[in-house]
């Protein structure tokens, strides 16, 4: 069956249910549709590797999107053809890919490692492997480059340049090696001190995304900020895919990556959002299945239990935080995952159906048991060179990391006590809040958590938007904006904000601060 390759269309053609708005590509003020563009229209952006070529638009633009069907290869090819300019632009602006990952993959050690990852992901997800092959063919980008882009969280931590040493056939050339070997904290947020952006690009930093969850008798909603390296600006789009399983989903997609590592929903009335959980190198499962492949599988989940099974596969190589939403049954679940099957499940609400697992250890139980968890709470011992604040400051933050609707709520989300008392709300960034595993990360996640605690527990959808829009902490704000090429500007940028309203049955995607009310798209779910 030939793939459906579409230009911009009306949302009524793509929504699982009739959407609230009616224009996919429109003026933010009038929402009137603009003429469809060819899938081969050339990009006005420079494809230079110089990231300074990124243009900044004062008015957020609605996202381009595409509906695809056909075989897996045909679906991927359609995405590659339609968004080839964005994919090539993204790849060109990823110096870590060309300077580090591709050269390492061509060494004996790197080729062996990539082959391990390739075999496991291709075997478990042959359909998604073919989608990626099709995307490479349609965009005219080498397949190995897109594969490495999709496996950067898994492959990146093994790079000699991130671990302060060289292989026998790959010299360590990065000028920032000592800094990365010690802390890898190096990402600026708005106004923050600059260090290396390689830690960010490999997923070794903590500045990717924030979620606010709320489930009470009156409100069931999830807010999400999609944060990323500034080079991703203008290189995201929406994909509406008819999958082989029969599930049709809509996913916010990064150019060159499988849909979606960000957020999406499907026609089983399931919604999803995700936050990075950057691991310490010792926590990465060599040759395991990749986060991007797991997230692509998640888009086809038909219920909460199905989704949990997909994201907690024991073969996952790196951890991630998943927010799972069942619109039909009014359920919201937070899942923290790690390699070797370790995971923590927390269902919000007064009567959670899923038992909360504070620490499911899998094969690494001896390496991450109770003794280590206690040590990690109060000192830097066993932290593998990571930069963390120590002593009482860390302990105090962990005690109140969850935004709780009750002043006397449990001290640690995800415990049996939390399940028994019920958890009304949760703020989650990029630090483990229940597994307490070692991470290589900077201060951003903890600073955003501190801001959320200060703002207090949300009780309305407006409260959720207020938290997502907050920039009171100028160094590490929840909402990141600005130009990184201005003095003190950020490397991290909030690409879009979203609100999943389970009671209203809709997903709203915002341009700029969500409190400004600039709704670019609304989908019925």
Short mmCIF file of C-alpha atoms in Angstrom, two decimals:
data_model
loop_
_atom_site.label_atom_id
_atom_site.label_comp_id
_atom_site.label_asym_id
_atom_site.label_seq_id
_atom_site.Cartn_x
_atom_site.Cartn_y
_atom_site.Cartn_z
CA UNK A 1 0.00 0.00 0.00
CA UNK A 2 1.41 3.37 -0.98
CA UNK A 3 2.09 5.74 1.90
CA UNK A 4 -0.13 8.73 2.48
CA UNK A 5 2.07 11.80 2.15
CA UNK A 6 0.23 14.93 3.13
CA UNK A 7 1.08 18.56 3.54
CA UNK A 8 -0.56 20.71 6.19
CA UNK A 9 -4.22 19.78 6.63
CA UNK A 10 -7.09 20.72 8.87
CA UNK A 11 -7.12 19.23 12.33
CA UNK A 12 -10.52 17.72 11.68
CA UNK A 13 -8.76 15.33 9.31
CA UNK A 14 -6.36 14.19 12.00
CA UNK A 15 -8.13 14.30 15.36
CA UNK A 16 -9.20 11.05 16.92
CA UNK A 17 -12.38 12.88 17.85
CA UNK A 18 -13.49 16.19 16.33
CA UNK A 19 -10.93 18.68 17.65
CA UNK A 20 -11.74 21.98 19.31
CA UNK A 21 -9.80 24.01 16.78
CA UNK A 22 -9.87 23.53 13.04
CA UNK A 23 -6.53 24.59 11.59
CA UNK A 24 -3.26 22.69 11.63
CA UNK A 25 -1.10 25.35 10.01
CA UNK A 26 -2.52 28.75 10.72
CA UNK A 27 -1.91 32.26 11.87
CA UNK A 28 -1.75 32.31 15.68
CA UNK A 29 -4.17 35.23 15.71
CA UNK A 30 -6.76 34.24 13.13
CA UNK A 31 -6.24 30.44 13.00
CA UNK A 32 -7.15 30.62 9.31
CA UNK A 33 -5.64 27.87 7.24
CA UNK A 34 -2.78 28.67 4.91
CA UNK A 35 -2.18 26.95 1.56
CA UNK A 36 -0.63 23.51 1.73
CA UNK A 37 3.07 23.30 0.89
CA UNK A 38 4.87 20.66 -1.09
CA UNK A 39 6.63 17.88 0.74
CA UNK A 40 9.73 18.90 -1.19
CA UNK A 41 9.64 22.59 -0.34
CA UNK A 42 13.17 23.69 0.56
CA UNK A 43 13.81 25.06 4.03
CA UNK A 44 14.53 28.74 4.46
CA UNK A 45 16.87 27.91 7.35
CA UNK A 46 20.57 27.45 6.85
CA UNK A 47 21.76 23.85 6.96
CA UNK A 48 25.16 24.96 8.19
CA UNK A 49 26.55 23.13 11.17
CA UNK A 50 26.94 26.53 12.81
CA UNK A 51 24.13 26.59 15.36
CA UNK A 52 24.20 30.40 15.27
CA UNK A 53 22.23 30.12 12.03
CA UNK A 54 19.10 29.34 14.07
CA UNK A 55 16.48 32.01 13.51
CA UNK A 56 14.23 33.17 16.32
CA UNK A 57 10.60 33.97 15.60
CA UNK A 58 8.89 36.48 17.86
CA UNK A 59 5.50 34.82 17.26
CA UNK A 60 5.31 31.07 17.85
CA UNK A 61 4.30 29.21 14.72
CA UNK A 62 1.83 26.32 14.58
CA UNK A 63 3.48 22.98 14.03
CA UNK A 64 3.59 21.36 10.62
CA UNK A 65 2.24 17.86 10.51
CA UNK A 66 1.77 14.81 8.40
CA UNK A 67 -0.56 11.80 8.27
CA UNK A 68 1.12 8.53 7.25
CA UNK A 69 0.03 4.96 6.54
CA UNK A 70 1.38 2.00 4.57
CA UNK A 71 4.20 -0.38 5.45
CA UNK A 72 6.68 0.61 8.18
CA UNK A 73 9.32 1.51 5.60
CA UNK A 74 6.78 3.53 3.60
CA UNK A 75 5.64 5.41 6.70
CA UNK A 76 9.21 6.30 7.59
CA UNK A 77 9.98 7.27 4.03
CA UNK A 78 6.96 9.58 3.91
CA UNK A 79 8.20 11.34 7.06
CA UNK A 80 11.69 11.58 5.57
CA UNK A 81 10.45 13.08 2.31
CA UNK A 82 8.05 15.57 3.92
CA UNK A 83 10.41 16.73 6.66
CA UNK A 84 13.75 16.06 4.95
CA UNK A 85 14.81 19.69 5.30
CA UNK A 86 14.23 19.63 9.05
CA UNK A 87 15.97 16.27 9.46
CA UNK A 88 19.02 17.40 7.50
CA UNK A 89 19.06 20.68 9.43
CA UNK A 90 18.88 18.83 12.75
CA UNK A 91 21.70 16.47 11.80
CA UNK A 92 23.85 19.37 10.55
CA UNK A 93 23.40 21.22 13.85
CA UNK A 94 24.47 18.23 15.94
CA UNK A 95 28.29 18.55 16.13
CA UNK A 96 28.39 15.82 18.78
CA UNK A 97 27.13 13.42 16.10
CA UNK A 98 29.90 14.16 13.61
CA UNK A 99 32.70 15.03 16.05
CA UNK A 100 32.27 12.16 18.48
CA UNK A 101 29.59 9.55 17.83
CA UNK A 102 30.23 8.72 14.18
CA UNK A 103 34.04 8.56 14.60
CA UNK A 104 33.69 6.34 17.68
CA UNK A 105 31.21 4.09 15.85
CA UNK A 106 33.89 3.50 13.22
CA UNK A 107 36.41 2.20 15.73
CA UNK A 108 36.56 -1.45 16.67
CA UNK A 109 35.13 -0.85 20.14
CA UNK A 110 32.45 1.55 18.92
CA UNK A 111 31.38 -0.66 16.01
CA UNK A 112 31.03 -3.64 18.37
CA UNK A 113 28.94 -1.58 20.80
CA UNK A 114 26.70 -0.19 18.07
CA UNK A 115 26.19 -3.69 16.69
CA UNK A 116 25.05 -4.86 20.14
CA UNK A 117 22.48 -2.07 20.35
CA UNK A 118 21.42 -2.64 16.75
CA UNK A 119 20.82 -6.36 17.17
CA UNK A 120 18.69 -6.00 20.29
CA UNK A 121 16.54 -3.14 18.99
CA UNK A 122 16.07 -4.61 15.52
CA UNK A 123 15.09 -7.97 16.99
CA UNK A 124 12.54 -6.57 19.42
CA UNK A 125 11.20 -3.75 17.26
CA UNK A 126 11.58 -4.74 13.58
CA UNK A 127 8.66 -2.51 12.58
CA UNK A 128 10.24 0.61 14.08
CA UNK A 129 13.64 -0.32 12.67
CA UNK A 130 12.05 -0.28 9.21
CA UNK A 131 10.42 3.08 9.93
CA UNK A 132 13.85 4.47 10.74
CA UNK A 133 15.34 2.96 7.58
CA UNK A 134 12.56 4.54 5.56
CA UNK A 135 13.13 7.90 7.24
CA UNK A 136 16.80 7.78 6.32
CA UNK A 137 15.99 6.90 2.71
CA UNK A 138 13.31 9.59 2.38
CA UNK A 139 15.48 12.33 3.90
CA UNK A 140 18.70 11.29 2.12
CA UNK A 141 20.53 11.08 5.45
CA UNK A 142 22.82 8.08 6.13
CA UNK A 143 21.04 5.47 8.20
CA UNK A 144 23.89 5.13 10.70
CA UNK A 145 23.63 8.83 11.52
CA UNK A 146 19.91 8.60 12.27
CA UNK A 147 20.45 5.41 14.23
CA UNK A 148 23.09 7.11 16.40
CA UNK A 149 20.81 10.11 16.85
CA UNK A 150 18.09 7.78 18.14
CA UNK A 151 20.55 5.90 20.36
CA UNK A 152 22.47 8.91 21.68
CA UNK A 153 21.19 8.37 25.25
CA UNK A 154 22.46 4.78 25.16
CA UNK A 155 25.57 5.04 22.96
CA UNK A 156 26.75 8.48 24.13
CA UNK A 157 27.72 7.56 27.71
CA UNK A 158 30.32 5.10 26.39
CA UNK A 159 32.16 7.73 24.34
CA UNK A 160 35.81 8.09 25.31
CA UNK A 161 35.45 11.88 25.09
CA UNK A 162 32.83 11.86 27.85
CA UNK A 163 34.84 9.63 30.13
CA UNK A 164 38.16 11.40 29.94
CA UNK A 165 40.12 8.78 28.01
CA UNK A 166 40.76 7.61 24.47
CA UNK A 167 40.50 4.24 22.83
CA UNK A 168 43.59 2.94 21.05
CA UNK A 169 42.33 4.22 17.70
CA UNK A 170 40.33 7.30 18.77
CA UNK A 171 42.20 10.25 20.30
CA UNK A 172 40.35 12.31 22.89
CA UNK A 173 40.21 15.73 21.29
CA UNK A 174 37.56 17.62 23.25
CA UNK A 175 38.84 20.63 25.18
CA UNK A 176 36.23 20.09 27.87
CA UNK A 177 37.22 16.56 28.85
CA UNK A 178 38.34 17.32 32.43
CA UNK A 179 35.10 19.12 33.19
CA UNK A 180 32.94 16.38 31.71
CA UNK A 181 34.88 13.65 33.46
CA UNK A 182 34.30 15.33 36.81
CA UNK A 183 30.74 16.57 36.65
CA UNK A 184 29.09 16.91 33.25
CA UNK A 185 26.83 19.54 34.76
CA UNK A 186 27.51 21.86 31.95
CA UNK A 187 24.29 23.19 30.58
CA UNK A 188 23.15 26.76 30.78
CA UNK A 189 19.57 27.52 31.41
CA UNK A 190 18.45 31.14 31.13
CA UNK A 191 21.26 33.17 32.61
CA UNK A 192 23.12 30.13 33.94
CA UNK A 193 26.85 29.67 33.81
CA UNK A 194 28.00 27.94 30.64
CA UNK A 195 29.88 24.67 30.52
CA UNK A 196 29.85 22.03 27.80
CA UNK A 197 26.71 21.31 25.80
CA UNK A 198 27.94 17.80 24.97
CA UNK A 199 26.59 16.52 28.27
CA UNK A 200 23.20 17.84 27.22
CA UNK A 201 23.37 16.39 23.74
CA UNK A 202 24.14 12.91 25.04
CA UNK A 203 21.44 13.04 27.67
CA UNK A 204 23.99 13.38 30.49
CA UNK A 205 22.43 16.59 31.83
CA UNK A 206 19.17 17.34 33.57
CA UNK A 207 17.48 20.13 31.66
CA UNK A 208 14.95 18.23 29.56
CA UNK A 209 11.27 18.79 30.33
CA UNK A 210 8.96 19.21 33.32
CA UNK A 211 5.60 17.63 34.15
CA UNK A 212 2.83 18.68 36.53
CA UNK A 213 0.27 15.98 37.35
CA UNK A 214 -3.06 16.56 39.12
CA UNK A 215 -5.88 14.14 39.90
CA UNK A 216 -8.67 15.08 42.33
CA UNK A 217 -12.45 14.74 42.31
CA UNK A 218 -12.60 18.05 40.45
CA UNK A 219 -9.61 18.01 38.10
CA UNK A 220 -7.75 15.38 36.09
CA UNK A 221 -4.96 16.98 34.06
CA UNK A 222 -1.28 16.85 33.13
CA UNK A 223 0.85 19.79 32.03
CA UNK A 224 4.14 19.32 30.22
CA UNK A 225 7.00 21.59 29.11
CA UNK A 226 9.00 20.16 26.22
CA UNK A 227 12.55 21.44 26.71
CA UNK A 228 15.53 20.72 24.48
CA UNK A 229 18.77 21.98 23.04
CA UNK A 230 18.13 25.27 21.27
CA UNK A 231 19.16 23.73 17.94
CA UNK A 232 15.90 21.74 18.01
CA UNK A 233 13.83 24.94 17.62
CA UNK A 234 11.83 24.73 14.35
CA UNK A 235 12.90 21.10 13.96
CA UNK A 236 9.85 19.43 15.49
CA UNK A 237 6.52 18.49 13.94
CA UNK A 238 3.42 16.35 14.46
CA UNK A 239 2.98 12.89 12.98
CA UNK A 240 -0.42 11.17 12.74
CA UNK A 241 0.35 7.50 12.10
CA UNK A 242 -1.79 4.46 11.26
CA UNK A 243 0.29 1.63 12.76
CA UNK A 244 0.38 -2.07 11.93
CA UNK A 245 -1.23 -2.89 15.28
CA UNK A 246 -4.40 -1.06 14.28
CA UNK A 247 -3.78 1.78 16.76
CA UNK A 248 -3.69 5.27 15.27
CA UNK A 249 -1.68 7.86 17.19
CA UNK A 250 -0.59 11.48 17.00
CA UNK A 251 2.93 12.27 18.24
CA UNK A 252 5.10 15.35 18.71
CA UNK A 253 8.24 14.35 16.86
CA UNK A 254 11.86 15.50 16.80
CA UNK A 255 13.32 15.65 13.29
CA UNK A 256 15.27 12.48 12.59
CA UNK A 257 13.81 10.55 15.53
CA UNK A 258 11.07 7.99 15.93
CA UNK A 259 7.76 9.39 17.18
CA UNK A 260 7.75 10.22 20.01
CA UNK A 261 10.17 10.89 22.86
CA UNK A 262 8.10 13.90 23.94
CA UNK A 263 4.30 13.54 24.08
CA UNK A 264 1.37 12.12 22.14
CA UNK A 265 -1.97 10.33 22.27
CA UNK A 266 -3.83 7.57 20.44
CA UNK A 267 -7.31 6.44 19.46
CA UNK A 268 -7.51 4.15 22.50
CA UNK A 269 -7.82 7.45 24.41
CA UNK A 270 -4.38 7.06 25.96
CA UNK A 271 -2.10 10.05 26.44
CA UNK A 272 1.65 10.16 27.15
CA UNK A 273 4.36 12.61 28.15
CA UNK A 274 8.00 11.97 29.05
CA UNK A 275 10.99 13.42 30.91
CA UNK A 276 14.63 12.48 30.55
CA UNK A 277 16.35 10.86 33.54
CA UNK A 278 20.06 11.20 32.74
CA UNK A 279 21.96 8.22 34.16
CA UNK A 280 25.38 7.82 35.61
CA UNK A 281 27.47 5.92 33.02
CA UNK A 282 27.50 2.88 35.28
CA UNK A 283 23.71 2.73 35.04
CA UNK A 284 23.55 2.28 31.24
CA UNK A 285 22.80 -1.25 30.07
CA UNK A 286 25.28 -2.05 27.31
CA UNK A 287 23.47 -3.38 24.25
CA UNK A 288 20.01 -2.85 25.73
CA UNK A 289 16.92 -1.50 23.98
CA UNK A 290 16.81 2.22 23.29
CA UNK A 291 14.56 4.81 24.86
CA UNK A 292 13.38 6.02 21.45
CA UNK A 293 12.26 2.53 20.47
CA UNK A 294 10.48 2.03 23.79
CA UNK A 295 8.74 5.40 23.44
CA UNK A 296 7.66 4.54 19.89
CA UNK A 297 6.13 1.33 21.23
CA UNK A 298 4.34 3.29 23.95
CA UNK A 299 2.36 5.22 21.34
CA UNK A 300 0.44 1.99 20.60
CA UNK A 301 -0.50 1.11 24.19
CA UNK A 302 -4.22 0.46 24.64
CA UNK A 303 -4.47 0.83 28.44
CA UNK A 304 -2.38 1.74 31.49
CA UNK A 305 -1.34 -1.84 32.17
CA UNK A 306 -0.26 -2.31 28.56
CA UNK A 307 1.75 0.92 28.72
CA UNK A 308 3.45 -0.06 31.98
CA UNK A 309 4.50 -3.40 30.52
CA UNK A 310 6.03 -1.69 27.48
CA UNK A 311 8.11 0.89 29.38
CA UNK A 312 9.36 -1.44 32.15
CA UNK A 313 10.88 -4.05 29.86
CA UNK A 314 13.92 -5.51 31.67
CA UNK A 315 16.04 -5.00 28.55
CA UNK A 316 15.85 -1.18 28.57
CA UNK A 317 19.32 0.38 28.47
CA UNK A 318 18.59 3.73 30.16
CA UNK A 319 15.91 5.10 32.43
CA UNK A 320 13.16 7.56 31.66
CA UNK A 321 10.11 9.08 33.32
CA UNK A 322 6.77 8.32 31.67
CA UNK A 323 3.41 9.91 32.45
CA UNK A 324 0.60 7.60 31.37
CA UNK A 325 -2.96 8.88 30.99
CA UNK A 326 -6.15 6.90 30.40
CA UNK A 327 -8.79 9.42 29.37
CA UNK A 328 -11.61 6.87 29.32
CA UNK A 329 -10.97 5.64 32.87
CA UNK A 330 -9.66 8.94 34.33
CA UNK A 331 -6.33 7.51 35.44
CA UNK A 332 -2.87 9.13 35.65
CA UNK A 333 0.26 7.11 36.41
CA UNK A 334 3.91 8.15 36.87
CA UNK A 335 6.56 5.54 36.01
CA UNK A 336 10.27 5.95 36.66
CA UNK A 337 12.41 3.37 34.89
CA UNK A 338 16.05 2.31 34.89
CA UNK A 339 18.16 -0.40 33.29
CA UNK A 340 17.83 -4.04 34.32
CA UNK A 341 14.10 -3.85 34.91
CA UNK A 342 14.20 -1.43 37.83
CA UNK A 343 11.16 0.81 38.00
CA UNK A 344 8.81 2.68 40.28
CA UNK A 345 5.08 3.11 39.65
CA UNK A 346 2.95 5.78 41.30
CA UNK A 347 -0.72 6.12 40.39
CA UNK A 348 -2.31 9.41 41.38
CA UNK A 349 -5.66 9.74 43.08
CA UNK A 350 -7.32 8.58 46.31
CA UNK A 351 -7.81 4.96 45.20
CA UNK A 352 -4.96 3.91 42.89
CA UNK A 353 -5.50 0.66 41.01
CA UNK A 354 -1.80 -0.04 40.56
CA UNK A 355 0.29 -0.95 43.58
CA UNK A 356 3.15 1.50 44.03
CA UNK A 357 6.60 -0.02 43.72
CA UNK A 358 9.14 2.20 45.39
CA UNK A 359 12.09 0.22 44.14
CA UNK A 360 11.86 -2.75 41.79
CA UNK A 361 15.52 -3.68 41.47
CA UNK A 362 15.91 -6.38 38.88
CA UNK A 363 19.38 -7.78 38.40
CA UNK A 364 21.26 -4.90 39.99
CA UNK A 365 19.68 -5.30 43.41
CA UNK A 366 22.97 -5.69 45.18
CA UNK A 367 24.38 -2.57 43.57
CA UNK A 368 21.44 -0.32 44.31
CA UNK A 369 19.86 -1.60 47.50
CA UNK A 370 18.69 0.13 50.65
CA UNK A 371 22.19 0.89 51.94
CA UNK A 372 23.13 2.77 48.80
CA UNK A 373 19.84 4.66 48.78
CA UNK A 374 20.52 5.93 52.29
CA UNK A 375 24.05 6.97 51.38
CA UNK A 376 22.87 8.81 48.27
CA UNK A 377 20.46 10.82 50.38
CA UNK A 378 23.13 12.44 52.54
CA UNK A 379 26.53 12.40 50.87
CA UNK A 380 28.52 12.24 47.66
CA UNK A 381 29.82 8.74 48.38
CA UNK A 382 29.34 6.30 45.49
CA UNK A 383 28.25 9.11 43.16
CA UNK A 384 30.81 8.29 40.43
CA UNK A 385 32.16 11.80 40.11
CA UNK A 386 28.76 13.42 39.66
CA UNK A 387 28.16 16.97 40.80
CA UNK A 388 25.58 16.97 43.57
CA UNK A 389 25.09 19.17 46.56
CA UNK A 390 25.64 17.27 49.75
CA UNK A 391 24.42 16.77 53.28
CA UNK A 392 21.25 18.32 54.62
CA UNK A 393 20.47 20.32 51.45
CA UNK A 394 20.05 17.16 49.37
CA UNK A 395 18.16 15.41 52.15
CA UNK A 396 15.78 18.34 52.62
CA UNK A 397 15.06 18.51 48.90
CA UNK A 398 14.32 14.81 48.68
CA UNK A 399 11.92 14.97 51.61
CA UNK A 400 9.75 17.51 49.80
CA UNK A 401 10.41 16.75 46.15
CA UNK A 402 6.82 15.76 45.44
CA UNK A 403 4.25 18.55 45.18
CA UNK A 404 1.60 17.13 47.49
CA UNK A 405 -1.96 18.25 47.96
CA UNK A 406 -1.71 17.40 51.66
CA UNK A 407 0.46 19.37 54.08
CA UNK A 408 1.10 16.11 55.92
CA UNK A 409 1.67 14.04 52.80
CA UNK A 410 4.20 11.20 52.78
CA UNK A 411 7.85 12.14 52.62
CA UNK A 412 8.73 9.89 49.70
CA UNK A 413 6.44 9.53 46.71
CA UNK A 414 6.14 5.96 45.50
CA UNK A 415 6.18 4.28 48.89
CA UNK A 416 3.43 2.04 50.20
CA UNK A 417 2.32 4.91 52.43
CA UNK A 418 1.94 7.16 49.39
CA UNK A 419 -0.24 4.56 47.71
CA UNK A 420 -2.39 4.16 50.81
CA UNK A 421 -2.91 7.88 51.47
CA UNK A 422 -3.25 8.82 47.83
CA UNK A 423 -1.23 11.39 45.90
CA UNK A 424 -3.19 14.25 44.39
CA UNK A 425 -0.40 16.02 42.55
CA UNK A 426 3.17 15.59 41.43
CA UNK A 427 5.88 17.76 39.90
CA UNK A 428 8.53 15.79 38.03
CA UNK A 429 11.61 17.03 36.22
CA UNK A 430 14.77 15.06 35.43
CA UNK A 431 15.83 13.64 38.78
CA UNK A 432 14.75 10.29 40.16
CA UNK A 433 12.33 10.93 43.02
CA UNK A 434 11.63 7.33 44.05
CA UNK A 435 14.35 5.03 42.75
CA UNK A 436 17.17 7.27 44.05
CA UNK A 437 19.74 5.93 41.59
CA UNK A 438 23.02 7.70 40.80
CA UNK A 439 22.81 10.27 38.01
CA UNK A 440 25.27 12.49 36.20
CA UNK A 441 23.50 15.81 36.10
CA UNK A 442 23.54 19.48 36.93
CA UNK A 443 21.43 21.51 39.37
CA UNK A 444 18.57 22.38 37.01
CA UNK A 445 16.15 19.61 37.98
CA UNK A 446 16.50 20.25 41.70
CA UNK A 447 16.13 24.00 41.20
CA UNK A 448 12.94 23.52 39.18
CA UNK A 449 11.63 21.19 41.88
CA UNK A 450 12.39 23.86 44.50
CA UNK A 451 10.44 26.43 42.48
CA UNK A 452 7.46 24.08 42.22
CA UNK A 453 7.51 23.51 45.98
CA UNK A 454 7.56 27.24 46.61
CA UNK A 455 4.61 27.78 44.26
CA UNK A 456 2.60 25.15 46.12
CA UNK A 457 0.43 22.26 45.07
CA UNK A 458 -1.85 22.90 42.08
CA UNK A 459 -5.59 22.52 42.48
CA UNK A 460 -6.77 23.77 39.07
CA UNK A 461 -5.63 23.58 35.46
CA UNK A 462 -4.73 27.27 35.70
CA UNK A 463 -2.38 26.43 38.56
CA UNK A 464 -0.70 23.85 36.32
CA UNK A 465 -0.16 26.47 33.62
CA UNK A 466 1.22 28.92 36.18
CA UNK A 467 3.81 26.39 37.30
CA UNK A 468 4.81 25.51 33.72
CA UNK A 469 5.17 29.23 32.86
CA UNK A 470 7.27 30.20 35.85
CA UNK A 471 10.71 31.75 35.32
CA UNK A 472 11.35 33.17 38.80
CA UNK A 473 14.62 31.28 39.03
CA UNK A 474 16.60 33.17 36.42
CA UNK A 475 19.42 30.62 36.25
CA UNK A 476 17.29 27.47 36.09
CA UNK A 477 13.68 28.39 35.29
CA UNK A 478 10.86 25.94 34.69
CA UNK A 479 10.01 27.85 31.50
CA UNK A 480 13.10 28.60 29.39
CA UNK A 481 13.08 31.29 26.74
CA UNK A 482 15.41 33.68 24.98
CA UNK A 483 18.27 33.61 22.51
CA UNK A 484 21.35 31.57 23.50
CA UNK A 485 23.55 33.86 21.43
CA UNK A 486 22.79 36.89 23.56
CA UNK A 487 24.95 37.46 26.64
CA UNK A 488 23.98 34.93 29.26
CA UNK A 489 21.34 33.37 27.03
CA UNK A 490 20.17 29.79 27.44
CA UNK A 491 21.24 26.64 25.67
CA UNK A 492 18.02 24.97 26.80
CA UNK A 493 14.76 26.23 25.33
CA UNK A 494 11.13 25.39 26.07
CA UNK A 495 9.92 24.37 22.63
CA UNK A 496 6.22 23.98 23.48
CA UNK A 497 3.97 23.51 26.49
CA UNK A 498 0.97 21.21 26.63
CA UNK A 499 -2.08 20.59 28.77
CA UNK A 500 -3.80 17.19 28.76
CA UNK A 501 -7.27 17.78 30.23
CA UNK A 502 -8.77 14.34 30.88
CA UNK A 503 -12.17 15.68 31.94
CA UNK A 504 -12.51 17.91 28.88
CA UNK A 505 -11.11 15.18 26.63
CA UNK A 506 -8.55 17.35 24.87
CA UNK A 507 -4.87 18.14 24.40
CA UNK A 508 -3.83 21.80 24.01
CA UNK A 509 -0.40 22.72 22.59
CA UNK A 510 0.84 26.22 23.45
CA UNK A 511 3.36 28.48 21.79
CA UNK A 512 5.28 30.56 24.30
CA UNK A 513 4.19 30.66 27.93
CA UNK A 514 1.03 28.66 28.41
CA UNK A 515 -0.40 31.40 30.64
CA UNK A 516 -0.34 33.74 27.64
CA UNK A 517 -3.08 31.59 26.12
CA UNK A 518 -1.49 31.22 22.69
CA UNK A 519 -3.03 27.84 21.81
CA UNK A 520 -1.51 26.61 18.57
CA UNK A 521 -3.45 23.35 18.38
CA UNK A 522 -6.20 21.55 20.24
CA UNK A 523 -7.03 17.89 19.71
CA UNK A 524 -10.04 15.97 20.93
CA UNK A 525 -9.08 12.71 22.65
#
